[in-house]
Amino acid sequence: MSNPTYPVTGRCVSFPNGTDTIRGYLAEPAGAGPWGAIVTAPENLGVTEHRQAETRRLAAEGFVVLSVDPYSRIGGRPPQDYTTPEERRSKAFLAAKDETAVPDMQAGFDFLAAQPNVDPARIGTLGYCLGGGTSLAWAATPNKLACAVILYALPILPAAYSPDGQERSRLTLAPKIQCPLQLHFGTNDEAIPLEQTQALRAALLAQSPQPVDFHLYEGARHAYMDSTLERYSPEAAALTFQRFVTFFHQHLG
């Protein structure tokens, strides 16, 4: 990439959402700015050490980056009272449902917009897995986002992941998108049937009033960006990072 990397500092922060206190991890490049900024929604594991490291890595590209903890109200970790992997995922999604996670992301936006080193007109969002769905839902509500990047979000939430116990399709969000989108999925994603990915792509390209940049990575599995997992795909991860950093520079200055 042609852009220089910057020294970065990272710290835990908190900010209000109504009467609730939301936590997050903030990474800032050296220099007064004003910088473009990114509100990040993490995977269903929350703001782990890996997510903090990735927050710093993105900040080094010249952005102020805030990873919002979707589990702020329950101690900063997803629910631990599960007996199977599927129950773990279900409870994590229910604890970070759109109805609370999207307003928490907006509170993170407001926190960033008030920082002296951030240009409030240049704030976007980035979401991974569970957080990708959060960012997609946010992009389809009235907002001041400059852009959104979505990584392997579930196009259709199973009933067990939805607070009303009904399957929830994100394909219906396509005509409501409020900002330019970039999306990344793997063809061998165990959590997302390829036909759902293709259906989301078709819906967005046909119905979104905003530009859509959609990427599929041959052979990449779910969470292929996560270098701590055996599903990690170095080539797909590197290309994805390059593409979304370029996209953020285009839209966030």
C-alpha positions as semicolon CSV with decimal commas, in nm:
position;residue;x (nm);y (nm);z (nm)
1;M;0,000;0,000;0,000
2;S;0,116;0,349;-0,079
3;N;0,007;0,504;0,249
4;P;0,258;0,526;0,534
5;T;0,194;0,354;0,864
6;Y;0,184;0,556;1,184
7;P;0,285;0,489;1,545
8;V;-0,026;0,398;1,741
9;T;-0,147;0,413;2,100
10;G;-0,436;0,203;2,231
11;R;-0,648;0,230;2,543
12;C;-0,976;0,119;2,693
13;V;-1,248;0,386;2,698
14;S;-1,610;0,422;2,805
15;F;-1,891;0,643;2,679
16;P;-2,264;0,681;2,744
17;N;-2,561;0,536;2,561
18;G;-2,848;0,692;2,751
19;T;-2,809;0,579;3,110
20;D;-2,586;0,285;3,015
21;T;-2,207;0,295;3,009
22;I;-2,059;0,130;2,699
23;R;-1,700;0,015;2,684
24;G;-1,464;0,003;2,393
25;Y;-1,104;-0,012;2,281
26;L;-0,967;0,300;2,110
27;A;-0,657;0,307;1,889
28;E;-0,518;0,636;1,761
29;P;-0,237;0,718;1,518
30;A;0,025;0,969;1,627
31;G;-0,048;1,323;1,516
32;A;-0,312;1,586;1,572
33;G;-0,526;1,494;1,272
34;P;-0,807;1,549;1,216
35;W;-0,829;1,186;1,109
36;G;-1,103;0,983;0,953
37;A;-1,243;0,732;1,202
38;I;-1,394;0,383;1,209
39;V;-1,640;0,229;1,455
40;T;-1,576;-0,146;1,466
41;A;-1,820;-0,420;1,565
42;P;-1,633;-0,736;1,673
43;E;-1,702;-1,105;1,629
44;N;-1,922;-1,290;1,877
45;L;-1,621;-1,334;2,109
46;G;-1,619;-0,959;2,173
47;V;-1,323;-0,724;2,210
48;T;-1,055;-0,989;2,260
49;E;-0,680;-0,929;2,264
50;H;-0,677;-1,027;1,897
51;R;-0,946;-0,772;1,818
52;Q;-0,751;-0,506;2,009
53;A;-0,439;-0,589;1,806
54;E;-0,637;-0,564;1,482
55;T;-0,780;-0,231;1,599
56;R;-0,426;-0,100;1,641
57;R;-0,322;-0,242;1,303
58;L;-0,599;-0,053;1,127
59;A;-0,523;0,267;1,319
60;A;-0,165;0,248;1,192
61;E;-0,304;0,307;0,844
62;G;-0,413;0,656;0,948
63;F;-0,752;0,621;1,117
64;V;-0,884;0,661;1,470
65;V;-1,049;0,325;1,538
66;L;-1,295;0,236;1,814
67;S;-1,396;-0,127;1,874
68;V;-1,725;-0,123;2,063
69;D;-1,787;-0,394;2,323
70;P;-2,134;-0,541;2,253
71;Y;-2,125;-0,712;2,593
72;S;-2,063;-0,397;2,799
73;R;-2,376;-0,457;3,007
74;I;-2,280;-0,812;3,104
75;G;-1,915;-0,771;3,198
76;G;-1,741;-0,751;2,862
77;R;-1,769;-1,120;2,767
78;P;-2,038;-1,310;2,578
79;P;-2,263;-1,533;2,790
80;Q;-2,071;-1,822;2,944
81;D;-2,365;-2,039;3,052
82;Y;-2,368;-2,274;2,753
83;T;-2,316;-2,645;2,703
84;T;-2,267;-2,670;2,323
85;P;-2,093;-2,457;2,060
86;E;-2,428;-2,381;1,896
87;E;-2,576;-2,265;2,227
88;R;-2,270;-2,043;2,278
89;R;-2,324;-1,876;1,941
90;S;-2,698;-1,839;1,994
91;K;-2,657;-1,673;2,333
92;A;-2,382;-1,445;2,201
93;F;-2,604;-1,323;1,916
94;L;-2,900;-1,270;2,147
95;A;-2,685;-1,069;2,389
96;A;-2,565;-0,849;2,103
97;K;-2,892;-0,816;1,912
98;D;-2,938;-0,530;1,665
99;E;-3,184;-0,355;1,896
100;T;-2,905;-0,279;2,146
101;A;-2,587;-0,321;1,938
102;V;-2,679;-0,067;1,669
103;P;-2,754;0,211;1,924
104;D;-2,428;0,121;2,101
105;M;-2,243;0,166;1,771
106;Q;-2,414;0,501;1,722
107;A;-2,302;0,599;2,072
108;G;-1,948;0,503;1,966
109;F;-1,990;0,723;1,658
110;D;-2,096;1,015;1,877
111;F;-1,798;0,955;2,108
112;L;-1,558;0,962;1,814
113;A;-1,724;1,266;1,657
114;A;-1,655;1,461;1,976
115;Q;-1,282;1,382;1,977
116;P;-1,056;1,675;1,876
117;N;-0,844;1,451;1,650
118;V;-1,143;1,318;1,450
119;D;-1,324;1,474;1,155
120;P;-1,692;1,398;1,235
121;A;-1,779;1,406;0,865
122;R;-1,539;1,118;0,797
123;I;-1,655;0,826;1,014
124;G;-1,731;0,477;0,883
125;T;-1,796;0,133;1,026
126;L;-1,637;-0,212;1,003
127;G;-1,800;-0,531;1,128
128;Y;-1,685;-0,893;1,160
129;C;-1,925;-1,192;1,166
130;L;-2,185;-1,104;1,432
131;G;-2,054;-0,748;1,415
132;G;-2,080;-0,752;1,037
133;G;-2,452;-0,797;1,077
134;T;-2,457;-0,511;1,326
135;S;-2,274;-0,281;1,084
136;L;-2,501;-0,386;0,795
137;A;-2,813;-0,317;1,001
138;W;-2,669;0,019;1,107
139;A;-2,594;0,109;0,746
140;A;-2,962;0,051;0,667
141;T;-3,089;0,295;0,931
142;P;-3,074;0,676;0,920
143;N;-2,713;0,762;1,001
144;K;-2,420;0,987;0,916
145;L;-2,184;0,707;0,820
146;A;-1,945;0,782;0,535
147;C;-1,915;0,411;0,445
148;A;-1,942;0,057;0,583
149;V;-1,732;-0,259;0,545
150;I;-1,897;-0,594;0,619
151;L;-1,706;-0,918;0,676
152;Y;-1,886;-1,254;0,660
153;A;-2,211;-1,139;0,821
154;L;-2,495;-1,390;0,838
155;P;-2,736;-1,294;0,556
156;I;-3,017;-1,481;0,732
157;L;-3,016;-1,506;1,111
158;P;-3,151;-1,841;1,231
159;A;-3,452;-1,826;1,459
160;A;-3,236;-1,930;1,757
161;Y;-3,018;-1,622;1,704
162;S;-3,309;-1,377;1,685
163;P;-3,475;-1,215;1,990
164;D;-3,827;-1,282;1,863
165;G;-3,753;-1,645;1,780
166;Q;-3,816;-1,581;1,410
167;E;-3,571;-1,613;1,125
168;R;-3,440;-1,266;1,036
169;S;-3,334;-1,195;0,678
170;R;-3,086;-0,918;0,613
171;L;-3,165;-0,933;0,242
172;T;-3,457;-0,700;0,316
173;L;-3,209;-0,429;0,419
174;A;-3,082;-0,386;0,061
175;P;-3,314;-0,101;-0,047
176;K;-3,253;0,084;0,281
177;I;-2,871;0,115;0,263
178;Q;-2,763;0,470;0,348
179;C;-2,389;0,468;0,265
180;P;-2,139;0,301;0,028
181;L;-2,076;-0,064;0,118
182;Q;-1,789;-0,307;0,075
183;L;-1,848;-0,673;0,165
184;H;-1,619;-0,976;0,197
185;F;-1,716;-1,346;0,215
186;G;-1,546;-1,683;0,167
187;T;-1,687;-1,948;-0,064
188;N;-1,622;-2,227;0,191
189;D;-1,779;-2,054;0,490
190;E;-1,912;-2,324;0,726
191;A;-2,147;-2,079;0,901
192;I;-2,296;-1,919;0,589
193;P;-2,438;-2,126;0,302
194;L;-2,296;-1,997;-0,027
195;E;-2,645;-1,957;-0,167
196;Q;-2,723;-1,710;0,112
197;T;-2,409;-1,512;0,030
198;Q;-2,504;-1,505;-0,337
199;A;-2,860;-1,400;-0,250
200;L;-2,731;-1,110;-0,039
201;R;-2,499;-1,004;-0,320
202;A;-2,783;-1,013;-0,573
203;A;-3,020;-0,818;-0,345
204;L;-2,764;-0,547;-0,271
205;L;-2,649;-0,505;-0,631
206;A;-3,008;-0,484;-0,753
207;Q;-3,168;-0,278;-0,478
208;S;-2,913;-0,072;-0,284
209;P;-2,940;0,302;-0,352
210;Q;-2,571;0,327;-0,259
211;P;-2,264;0,178;-0,432
212;V;-2,183;-0,184;-0,341
213;D;-1,839;-0,348;-0,374
214;F;-1,877;-0,723;-0,312
215;H;-1,585;-0,968;-0,287
216;L;-1,586;-1,350;-0,268
217;Y;-1,268;-1,542;-0,179
218;E;-1,238;-1,888;-0,330
219;G;-1,177;-2,156;-0,066
220;A;-1,185;-1,914;0,230
221;R;-1,370;-2,038;0,538
222;H;-1,563;-1,858;0,810
223;A;-1,363;-1,597;1,003
224;Y;-1,075;-1,636;0,758
225;M;-0,931;-1,302;0,876
226;D;-0,860;-1,433;1,227
227;S;-0,494;-1,538;1,250
228;T;-0,558;-1,715;1,584
229;L;-0,780;-1,979;1,417
230;E;-0,693;-2,280;1,206
231;R;-0,945;-2,145;0,951
232;Y;-0,718;-1,845;0,889
233;S;-0,649;-1,784;0,521
234;P;-0,336;-1,564;0,491
235;E;-0,381;-1,477;0,123
236;A;-0,752;-1,394;0,150
237;A;-0,692;-1,204;0,474
238;A;-0,414;-0,993;0,324
239;L;-0,619;-0,908;0,015
240;T;-0,925;-0,827;0,225
241;F;-0,724;-0,595;0,449
242;Q;-0,569;-0,421;0,149
243;R;-0,908;-0,374;-0,012
244;F;-1,086;-0,234;0,290
245;V;-0,799;-0,003;0,386
246;T;-0,809;0,137;0,032
247;F;-1,189;0,169;0,055
248;F;-1,166;0,355;0,386
249;H;-0,904;0,592;0,246
250;Q;-1,133;0,663;-0,049
251;H;-1,434;0,744;0,170
252;L;-1,276;0,878;0,488
253;G;-1,004;1,087;0,331
